[in-house]
Coordinates of C-alpha atoms and ligand atoms in Angstrom, one line a residue:
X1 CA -17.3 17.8 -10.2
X2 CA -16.6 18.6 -13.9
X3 CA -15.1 21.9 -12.9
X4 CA -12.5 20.2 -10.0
X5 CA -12.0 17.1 -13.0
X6 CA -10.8 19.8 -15.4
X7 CA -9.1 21.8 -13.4
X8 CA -6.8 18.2 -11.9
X9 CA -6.3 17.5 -15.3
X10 CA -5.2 21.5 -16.8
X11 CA -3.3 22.2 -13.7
X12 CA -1.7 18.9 -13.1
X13 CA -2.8 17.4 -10.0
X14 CA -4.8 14.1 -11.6
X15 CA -4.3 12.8 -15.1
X16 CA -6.2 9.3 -16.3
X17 CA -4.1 6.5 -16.1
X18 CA -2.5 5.4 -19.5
X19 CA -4.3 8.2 -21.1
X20 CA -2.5 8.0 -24.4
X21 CA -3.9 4.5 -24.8
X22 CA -7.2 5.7 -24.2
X23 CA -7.3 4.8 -20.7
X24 CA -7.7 2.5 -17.8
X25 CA -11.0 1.9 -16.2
X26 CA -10.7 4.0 -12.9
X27 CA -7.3 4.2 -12.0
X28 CA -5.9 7.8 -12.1
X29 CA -2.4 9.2 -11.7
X30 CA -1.1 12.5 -9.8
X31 CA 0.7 14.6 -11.5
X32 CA 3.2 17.2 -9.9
X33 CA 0.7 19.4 -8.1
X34 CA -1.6 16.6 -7.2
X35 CA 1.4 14.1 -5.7
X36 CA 2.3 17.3 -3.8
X37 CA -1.3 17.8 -1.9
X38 CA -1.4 14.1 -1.9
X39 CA 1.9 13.7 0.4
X40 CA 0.7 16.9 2.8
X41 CA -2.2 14.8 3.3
X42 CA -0.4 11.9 4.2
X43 CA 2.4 13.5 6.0
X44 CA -0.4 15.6 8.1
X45 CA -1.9 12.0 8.7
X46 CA 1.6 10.2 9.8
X47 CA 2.2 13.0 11.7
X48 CA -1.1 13.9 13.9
X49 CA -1.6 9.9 14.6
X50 CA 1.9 8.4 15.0
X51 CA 4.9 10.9 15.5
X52 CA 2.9 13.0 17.5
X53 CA 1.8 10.4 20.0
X54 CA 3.4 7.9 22.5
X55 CA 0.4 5.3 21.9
X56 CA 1.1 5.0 18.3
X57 CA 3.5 3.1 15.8
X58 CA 4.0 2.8 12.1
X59 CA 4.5 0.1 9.7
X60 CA 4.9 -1.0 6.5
X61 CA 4.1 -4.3 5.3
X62 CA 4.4 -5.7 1.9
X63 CA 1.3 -5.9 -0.6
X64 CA 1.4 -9.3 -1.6
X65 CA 0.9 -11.6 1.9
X66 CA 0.8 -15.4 2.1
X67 CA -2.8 -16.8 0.8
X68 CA -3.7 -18.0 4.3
X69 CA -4.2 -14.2 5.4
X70 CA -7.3 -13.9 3.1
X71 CA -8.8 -17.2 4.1
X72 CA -8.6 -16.2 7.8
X73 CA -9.7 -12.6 7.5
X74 CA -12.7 -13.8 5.3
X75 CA -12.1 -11.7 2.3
X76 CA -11.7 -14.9 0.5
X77 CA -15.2 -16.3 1.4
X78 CA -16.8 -13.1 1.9
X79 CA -15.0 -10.0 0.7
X80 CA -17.6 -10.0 -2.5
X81 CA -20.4 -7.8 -4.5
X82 CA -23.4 -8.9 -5.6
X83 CA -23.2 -8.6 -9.1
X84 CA -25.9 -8.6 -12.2
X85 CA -26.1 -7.7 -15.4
X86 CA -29.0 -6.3 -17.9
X87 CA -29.9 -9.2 -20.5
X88 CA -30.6 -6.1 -22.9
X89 CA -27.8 -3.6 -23.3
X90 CA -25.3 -5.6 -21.1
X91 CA -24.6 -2.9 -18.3
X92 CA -23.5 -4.1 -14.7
X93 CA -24.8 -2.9 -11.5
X94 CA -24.4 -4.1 -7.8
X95 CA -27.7 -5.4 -7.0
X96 CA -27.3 -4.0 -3.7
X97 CA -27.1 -0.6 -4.9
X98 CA -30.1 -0.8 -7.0
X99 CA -34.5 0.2 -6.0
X100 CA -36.0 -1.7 -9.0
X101 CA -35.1 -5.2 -10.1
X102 CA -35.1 -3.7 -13.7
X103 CA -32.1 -1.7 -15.8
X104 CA -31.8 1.7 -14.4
X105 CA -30.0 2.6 -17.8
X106 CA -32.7 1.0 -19.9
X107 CA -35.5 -0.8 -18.0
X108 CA -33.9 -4.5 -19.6
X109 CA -34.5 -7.7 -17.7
X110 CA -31.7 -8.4 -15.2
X111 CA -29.4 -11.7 -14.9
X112 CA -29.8 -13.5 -11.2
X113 CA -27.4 -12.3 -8.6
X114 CA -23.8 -13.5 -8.4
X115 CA -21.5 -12.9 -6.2
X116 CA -18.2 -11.2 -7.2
X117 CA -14.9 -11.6 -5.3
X118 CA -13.5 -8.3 -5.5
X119 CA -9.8 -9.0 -4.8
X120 CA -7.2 -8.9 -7.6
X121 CA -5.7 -12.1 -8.2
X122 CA -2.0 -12.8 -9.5
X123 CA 0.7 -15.6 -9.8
X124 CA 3.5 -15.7 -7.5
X125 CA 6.9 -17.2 -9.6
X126 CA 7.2 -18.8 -13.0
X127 CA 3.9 -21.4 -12.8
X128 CA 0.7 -20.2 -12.9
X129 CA -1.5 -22.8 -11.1
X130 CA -3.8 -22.8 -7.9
X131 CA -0.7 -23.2 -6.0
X132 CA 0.9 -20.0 -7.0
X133 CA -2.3 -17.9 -6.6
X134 CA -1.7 -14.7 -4.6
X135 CA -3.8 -11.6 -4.1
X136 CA -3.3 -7.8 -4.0
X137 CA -4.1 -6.9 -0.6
X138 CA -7.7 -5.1 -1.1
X139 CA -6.9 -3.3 2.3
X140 CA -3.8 -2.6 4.1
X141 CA -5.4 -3.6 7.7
X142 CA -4.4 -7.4 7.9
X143 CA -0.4 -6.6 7.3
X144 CA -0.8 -4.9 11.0
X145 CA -3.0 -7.8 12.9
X146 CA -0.3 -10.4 11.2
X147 CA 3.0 -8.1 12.7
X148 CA 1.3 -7.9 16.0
X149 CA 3.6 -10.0 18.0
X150 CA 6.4 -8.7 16.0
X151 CA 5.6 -5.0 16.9
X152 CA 4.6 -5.9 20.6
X153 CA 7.8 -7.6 21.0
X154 CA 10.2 -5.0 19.4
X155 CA 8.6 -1.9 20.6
X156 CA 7.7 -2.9 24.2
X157 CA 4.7 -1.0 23.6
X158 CA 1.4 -1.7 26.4
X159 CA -2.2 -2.0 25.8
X160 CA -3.9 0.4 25.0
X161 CA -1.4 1.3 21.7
X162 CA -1.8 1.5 18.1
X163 CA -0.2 0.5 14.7
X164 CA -0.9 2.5 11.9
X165 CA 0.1 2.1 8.2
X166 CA -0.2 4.4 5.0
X167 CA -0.3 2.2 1.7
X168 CA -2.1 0.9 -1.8
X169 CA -5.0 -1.2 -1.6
X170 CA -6.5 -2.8 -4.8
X171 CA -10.7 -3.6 -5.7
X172 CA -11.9 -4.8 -8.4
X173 CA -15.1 -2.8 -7.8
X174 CA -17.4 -3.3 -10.2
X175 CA -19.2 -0.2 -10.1
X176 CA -16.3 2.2 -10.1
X177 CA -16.5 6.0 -10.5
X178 CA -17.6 9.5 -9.4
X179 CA -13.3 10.5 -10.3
X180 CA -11.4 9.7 -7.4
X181 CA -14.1 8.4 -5.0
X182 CA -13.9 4.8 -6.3
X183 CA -10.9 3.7 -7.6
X184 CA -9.2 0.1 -8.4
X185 CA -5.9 1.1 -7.2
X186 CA -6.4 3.7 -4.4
X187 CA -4.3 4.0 -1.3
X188 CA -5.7 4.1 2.7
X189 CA -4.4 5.0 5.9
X190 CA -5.5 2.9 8.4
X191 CA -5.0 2.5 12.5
X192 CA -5.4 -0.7 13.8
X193 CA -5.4 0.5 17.8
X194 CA -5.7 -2.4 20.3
X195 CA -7.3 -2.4 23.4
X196 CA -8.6 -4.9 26.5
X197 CA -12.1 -6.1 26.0
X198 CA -14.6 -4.0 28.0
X199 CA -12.7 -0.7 27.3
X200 CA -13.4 -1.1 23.5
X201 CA -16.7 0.9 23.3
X202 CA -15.1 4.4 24.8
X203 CA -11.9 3.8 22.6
X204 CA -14.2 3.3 19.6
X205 CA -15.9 7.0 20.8
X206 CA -13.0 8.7 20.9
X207 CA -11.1 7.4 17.9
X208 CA -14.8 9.0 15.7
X209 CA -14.4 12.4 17.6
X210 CA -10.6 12.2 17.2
X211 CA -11.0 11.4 13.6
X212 CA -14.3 13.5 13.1
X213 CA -12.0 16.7 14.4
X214 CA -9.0 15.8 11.9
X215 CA -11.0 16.4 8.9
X216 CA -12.0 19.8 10.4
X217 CA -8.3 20.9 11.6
X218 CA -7.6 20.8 8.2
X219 CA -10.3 23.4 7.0
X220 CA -13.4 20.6 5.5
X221 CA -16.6 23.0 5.9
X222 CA -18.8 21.6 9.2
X223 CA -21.8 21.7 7.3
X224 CA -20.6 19.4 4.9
X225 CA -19.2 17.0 7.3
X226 CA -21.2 14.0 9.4
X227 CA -20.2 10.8 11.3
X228 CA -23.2 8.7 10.8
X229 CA -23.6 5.8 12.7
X230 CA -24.3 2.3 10.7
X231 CA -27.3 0.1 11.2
X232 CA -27.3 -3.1 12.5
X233 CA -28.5 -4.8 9.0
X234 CA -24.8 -2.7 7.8
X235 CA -22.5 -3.8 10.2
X236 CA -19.6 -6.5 8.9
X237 CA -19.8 -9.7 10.8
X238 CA -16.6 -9.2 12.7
X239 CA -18.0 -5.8 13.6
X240 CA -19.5 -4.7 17.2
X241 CA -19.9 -1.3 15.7
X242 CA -19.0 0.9 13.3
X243 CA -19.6 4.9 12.3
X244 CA -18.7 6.7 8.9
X245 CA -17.0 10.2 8.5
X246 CA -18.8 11.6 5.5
X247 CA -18.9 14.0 3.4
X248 CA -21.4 16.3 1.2
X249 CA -19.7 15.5 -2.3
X250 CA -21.7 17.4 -5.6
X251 CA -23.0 13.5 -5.8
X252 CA -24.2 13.4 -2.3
X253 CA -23.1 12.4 1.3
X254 CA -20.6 9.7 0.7
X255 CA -18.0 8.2 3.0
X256 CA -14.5 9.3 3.2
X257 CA -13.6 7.2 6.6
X258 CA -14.6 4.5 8.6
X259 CA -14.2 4.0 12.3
X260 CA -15.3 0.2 13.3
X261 CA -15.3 -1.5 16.4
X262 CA -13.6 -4.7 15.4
X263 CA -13.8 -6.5 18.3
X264 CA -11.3 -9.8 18.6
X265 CA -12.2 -10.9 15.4
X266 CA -9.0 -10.7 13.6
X267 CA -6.1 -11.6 15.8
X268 CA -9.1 -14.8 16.8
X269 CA -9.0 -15.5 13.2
X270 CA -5.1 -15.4 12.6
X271 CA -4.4 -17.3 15.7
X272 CA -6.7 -20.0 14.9
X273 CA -4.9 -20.2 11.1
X274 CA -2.0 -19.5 11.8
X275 CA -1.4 -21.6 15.0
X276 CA 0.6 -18.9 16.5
X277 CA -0.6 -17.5 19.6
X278 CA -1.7 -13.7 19.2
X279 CA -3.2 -13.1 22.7
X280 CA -1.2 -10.1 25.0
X281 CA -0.4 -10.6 28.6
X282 CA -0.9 -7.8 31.5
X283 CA 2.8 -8.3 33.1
X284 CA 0.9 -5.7 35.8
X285 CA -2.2 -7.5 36.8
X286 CA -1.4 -10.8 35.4
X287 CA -4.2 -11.5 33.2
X288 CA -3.8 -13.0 29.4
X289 CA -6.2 -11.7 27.1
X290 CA -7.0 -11.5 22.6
X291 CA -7.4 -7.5 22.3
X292 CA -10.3 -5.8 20.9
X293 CA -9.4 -3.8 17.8
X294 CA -10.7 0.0 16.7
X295 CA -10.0 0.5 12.9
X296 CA -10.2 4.3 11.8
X297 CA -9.4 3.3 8.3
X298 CA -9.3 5.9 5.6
X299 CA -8.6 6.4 2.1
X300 CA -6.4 8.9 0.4
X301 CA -8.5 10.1 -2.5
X302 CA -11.3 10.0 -0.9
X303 CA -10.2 13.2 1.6
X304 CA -7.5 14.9 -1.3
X305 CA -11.0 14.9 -3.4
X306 CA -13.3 16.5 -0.2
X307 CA -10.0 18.6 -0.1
X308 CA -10.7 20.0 -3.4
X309 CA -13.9 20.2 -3.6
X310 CA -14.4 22.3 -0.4
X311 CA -11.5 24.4 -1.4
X312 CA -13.1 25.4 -5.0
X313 CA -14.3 29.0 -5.4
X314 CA -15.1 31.3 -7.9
X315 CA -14.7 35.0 -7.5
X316 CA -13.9 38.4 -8.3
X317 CA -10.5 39.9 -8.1
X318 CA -8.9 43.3 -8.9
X319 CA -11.6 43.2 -10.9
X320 CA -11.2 39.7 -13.1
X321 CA -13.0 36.9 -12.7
X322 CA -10.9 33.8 -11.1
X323 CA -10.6 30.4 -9.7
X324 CA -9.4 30.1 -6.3
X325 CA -8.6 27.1 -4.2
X326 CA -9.1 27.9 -0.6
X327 CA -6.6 25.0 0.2
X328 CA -5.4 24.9 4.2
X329 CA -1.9 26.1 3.8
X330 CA -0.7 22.9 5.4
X331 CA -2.0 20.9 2.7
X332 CA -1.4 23.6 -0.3
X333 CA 0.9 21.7 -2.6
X334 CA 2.9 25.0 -3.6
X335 CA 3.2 27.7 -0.2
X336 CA 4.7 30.7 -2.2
X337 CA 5.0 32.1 -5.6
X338 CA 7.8 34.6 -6.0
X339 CA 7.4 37.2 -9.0
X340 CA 9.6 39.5 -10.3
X341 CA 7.6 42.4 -11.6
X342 CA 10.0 43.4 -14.3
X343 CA 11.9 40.8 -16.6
X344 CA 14.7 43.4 -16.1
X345 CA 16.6 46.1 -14.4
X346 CA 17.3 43.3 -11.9
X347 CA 13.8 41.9 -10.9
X348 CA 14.2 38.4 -11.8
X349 CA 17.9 38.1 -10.5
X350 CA 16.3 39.4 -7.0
X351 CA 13.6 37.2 -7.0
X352 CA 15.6 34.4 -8.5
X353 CA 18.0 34.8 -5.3
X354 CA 15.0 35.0 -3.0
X355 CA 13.3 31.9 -4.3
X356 CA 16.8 30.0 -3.3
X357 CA 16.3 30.7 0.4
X358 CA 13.0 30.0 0.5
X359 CA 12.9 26.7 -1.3
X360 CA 15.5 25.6 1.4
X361 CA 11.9 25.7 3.8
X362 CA 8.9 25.4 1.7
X363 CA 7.2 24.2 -1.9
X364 CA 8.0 27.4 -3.8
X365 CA 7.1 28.2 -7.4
X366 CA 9.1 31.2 -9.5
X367 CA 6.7 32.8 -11.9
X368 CA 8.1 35.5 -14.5
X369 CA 5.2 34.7 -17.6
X370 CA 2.5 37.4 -18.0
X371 CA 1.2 40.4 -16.3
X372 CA 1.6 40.0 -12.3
X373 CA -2.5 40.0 -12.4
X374 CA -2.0 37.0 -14.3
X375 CA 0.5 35.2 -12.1
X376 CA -1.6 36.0 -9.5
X377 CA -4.5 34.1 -11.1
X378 CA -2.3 30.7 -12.1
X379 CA -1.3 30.7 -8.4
X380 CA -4.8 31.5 -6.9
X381 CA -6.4 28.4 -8.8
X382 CA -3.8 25.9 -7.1
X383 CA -4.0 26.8 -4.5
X384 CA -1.0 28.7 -3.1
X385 CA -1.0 30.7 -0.2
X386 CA 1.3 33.3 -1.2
X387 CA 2.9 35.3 -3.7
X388 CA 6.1 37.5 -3.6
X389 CA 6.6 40.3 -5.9
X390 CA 10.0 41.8 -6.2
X391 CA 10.1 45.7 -7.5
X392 CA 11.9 48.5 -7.8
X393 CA 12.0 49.5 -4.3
X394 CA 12.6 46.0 -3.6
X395 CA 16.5 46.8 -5.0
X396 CA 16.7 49.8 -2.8
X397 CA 15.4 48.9 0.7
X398 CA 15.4 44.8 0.3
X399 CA 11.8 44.6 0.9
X400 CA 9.1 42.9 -1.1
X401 CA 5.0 42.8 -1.0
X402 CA 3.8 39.7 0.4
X403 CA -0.1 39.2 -1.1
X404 CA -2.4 36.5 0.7
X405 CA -4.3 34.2 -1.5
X406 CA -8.0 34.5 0.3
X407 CA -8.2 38.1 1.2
X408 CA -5.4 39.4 -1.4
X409 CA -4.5 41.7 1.2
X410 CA -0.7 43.2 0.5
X411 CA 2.0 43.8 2.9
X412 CA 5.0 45.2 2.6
X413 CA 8.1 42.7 4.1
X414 CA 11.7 43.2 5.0
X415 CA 13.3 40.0 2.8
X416 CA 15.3 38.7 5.9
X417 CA 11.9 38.5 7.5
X418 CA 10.1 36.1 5.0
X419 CA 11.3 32.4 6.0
X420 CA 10.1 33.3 9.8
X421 CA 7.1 35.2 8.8
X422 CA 6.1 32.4 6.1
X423 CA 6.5 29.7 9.1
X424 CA 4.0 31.3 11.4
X425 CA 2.0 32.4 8.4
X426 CA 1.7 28.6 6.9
X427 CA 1.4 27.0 10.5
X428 CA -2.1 28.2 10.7
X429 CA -5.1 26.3 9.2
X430 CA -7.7 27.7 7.0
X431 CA -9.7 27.0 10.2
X432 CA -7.6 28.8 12.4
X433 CA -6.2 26.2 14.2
X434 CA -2.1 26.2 14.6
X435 CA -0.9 23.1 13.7
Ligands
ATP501 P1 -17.7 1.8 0.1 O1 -18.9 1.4 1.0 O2 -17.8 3.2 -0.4 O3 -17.3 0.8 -0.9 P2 -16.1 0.6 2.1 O4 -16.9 0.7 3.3 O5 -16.0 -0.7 1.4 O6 -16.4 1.7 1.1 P3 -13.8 0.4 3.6 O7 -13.6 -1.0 3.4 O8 -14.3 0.8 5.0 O9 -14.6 1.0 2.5 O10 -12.4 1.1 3.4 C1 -11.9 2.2 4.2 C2 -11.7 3.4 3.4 O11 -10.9 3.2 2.2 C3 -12.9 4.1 2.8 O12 -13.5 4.9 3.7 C4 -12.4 4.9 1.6 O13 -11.9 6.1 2.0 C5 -11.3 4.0 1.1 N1 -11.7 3.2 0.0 C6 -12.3 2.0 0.0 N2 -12.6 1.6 -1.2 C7 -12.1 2.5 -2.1 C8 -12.1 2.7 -3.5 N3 -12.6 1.7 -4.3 N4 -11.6 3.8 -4.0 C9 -11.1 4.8 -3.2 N5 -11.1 4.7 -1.9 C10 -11.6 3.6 -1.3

């Protein structure tokens, strides 16, 4: 983890919030490299779960929601940690998370349990009293159940269909850490998909297999990857059922996903609060019914970190160590580096003139700092699938050698070739699967 830390911060992918002023507790910002892979992973998400299919919607509902929402989906009441802290040197754990009811950090004598509410809580306009209290929304799922009717009525969209929503989601966990695993400020992609009672348990199967399979379209290792079914003692109240994705971080199996059953709790909930009927009518077969809800809800950093971390390696090449980030080339942040081998006799103007087609299609970088073994090197450890070197018989017969990141296998390319060849080239995950 220190290695993938170092290298977010060096290369630019993940800097520490407010760093100058010596930082804020667990919130993190992407740099240029990092906002990159962060919006492929997004944009892979949007695209595989909404665009792509008929049963599926988007939305975008604002962070800060009328205070009734949290009382009705119980995150007021309920939506807390179990805090204590140790008399002796004043460290804070969740008492859930600890084996011995002593300090793990010094063996002190612990406070008594308290519970914690972990929701941010602000001011809405100029007064700040209990009548302007609002929250940050600590998860973007309860802007969807509040826009049901809205979607259903504007979309004309039938049961079984799902609304899915890509946003920030605040928690003021108390026991933050392990880099981007557990954040205060993170952002999730979640899928509220709707469904009649009674059909809820295979929709609920298919939305872990469909998730499960996302993860390895785009390249995680199999071994390193589980869905692992909760407990009963686990389960939320609201929840039937519920299974996490996870996966094999240097600090253990940890959860990047999870796919609950949520049966009608929530639309129950705002309906009853709200006063506003949110139960769906069957114009076919007549019947009125509250849906059943399965929520794959994920986070963002959470998967960009499994990203990383499954994509580091260390190897030889042409005879140097290096760094390599075996990144699918759907998510790399960067798809090609184009090098002129020469800073003269026309190289850079060449490869200059080639970068401007190509960064019509893709992410390109233009590299002219450094021995071409070097530039190979500062593109290898971000990631990039390819790198294009212009030379001397590229100004005679307009072709240039194409070199692939994982196998650094060469190939010579006619230049009016590259754009198609890149296409088909980047199309095709690091697990062989075309997108
Ligand atoms: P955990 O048990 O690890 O606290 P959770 O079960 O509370 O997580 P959910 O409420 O199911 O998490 O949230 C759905 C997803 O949102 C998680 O799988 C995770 O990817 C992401 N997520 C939740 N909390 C955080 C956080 N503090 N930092 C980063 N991502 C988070």
């Amino acid at each position: 983890m220190d290695k993938i830390a170092s290298l977010c911060k060096r290369r630019g992918f993940v800097f520490q919030s407010s760093e100058i002023y010596g930082g804020l507790g667990s919130c993190w910002d992407y740099g240029p490299l990092g906002i990159a892979l962060k919006k492929n992973i997004t944009e892979a998400w949007w695209r595989d779960m909404i665009t792509s299919r008929e049963d599926m919607v988007g939305l975008d509902a604002a962070i800060l929601m009328h205070p009734r929402v949290w009382e009705a989906s119980g995150h007021l009441a309920g939506f807390t940690d179990p805090l204590v802290d140790c008399k002796k040197c004043k460290h804070r754990f969740r008492a859930d998370q600890l084996t011995e009811q002593k300090c793990p950090d010094c063996g002190g004598e612990l406070t008594e349990s308290r519970n914690f509410n972990l929701m941010f809580k602000t001011f809405m306009g100029p007064v700040e009293d209990t009548a302007s209290v609002v929250y940050l929304r600590p998860e973007t799922a309860q802007g969807i159940f509040v826009n049901f009717q809205n979607v259903l009525n504007a979309s004309r969209l039938k049961i079984p269909f799902g609304i899915g929503q890509i946003g920030k989601s605040f928690r003021n966990e108390i026991t933050p850490g392990n880099f981007l695993f557990r954040t205060r400020e993170f952002e999730q992609m979640e899928i509220e998909f709707f469904v009649k009672p009674g059909e809820d348990e295979q929709w609920h199967d298919y939305w872990k297999q469909t998730r499960f399979n996302w993860y390895l379209k785009y390249g995680l290792t199999r071994a390193r990857l589980r869905l692992r079914e909760h407990g009963t003692d686990e389960l939320a109240h609201y929840a039937k059922g519920c299974a996490d994705v996870e996966y094999e971080f240097p600090f253990g199996w940890s959860e990047l996903e999870g796919i609950a059953n949520r049966s009608d709790f929530d639309l129950k909930q705002h309906s009853e609060f709200s006063g506003k009927d949110l139960s769906y009518f069957n114009e076919e077969t007549r019947e009125r019914f509250v849906p059943y809800v399965i929520e794959p809800s994920a986070g963002v950093g959470r998967p960009l970190l499994a990203f990383l971390v499954d994509a580091y390696d260390e190897d030889t090449a042409e005879g140097e160590e290096r760094v390599v980030l075996r990144l699918d080339p759907r998510l790399a942040p960067i798809k090609a580096a184009i090098f002129p081998l020469l800073r003269k006799a026309g190289h850079p103007e060449k490869a200059l003139a080639i970068r401007d087609v190509l960064k019509e299609h893709f992410a390109v970088a233009y590299d002219q700092a450094g021995s071409i073994g070097r530039r190979y090197r500062r593109q290898d450890e971000i990631g990039t699938p390819f790198g294009i070197t212009v030379d001397h018989d590229t100004l005679k017969d307009d072709t240039v050698t194409v070199r692939e990141r994982d196998s650094m296998q060469q190939v010579r390319m006619p230049v009016d070739r590259l754009v198609d060849e890149l296409r088909a080239r980047l199309s095709v995950g690091r697990a062989g699967v075309v997108a």
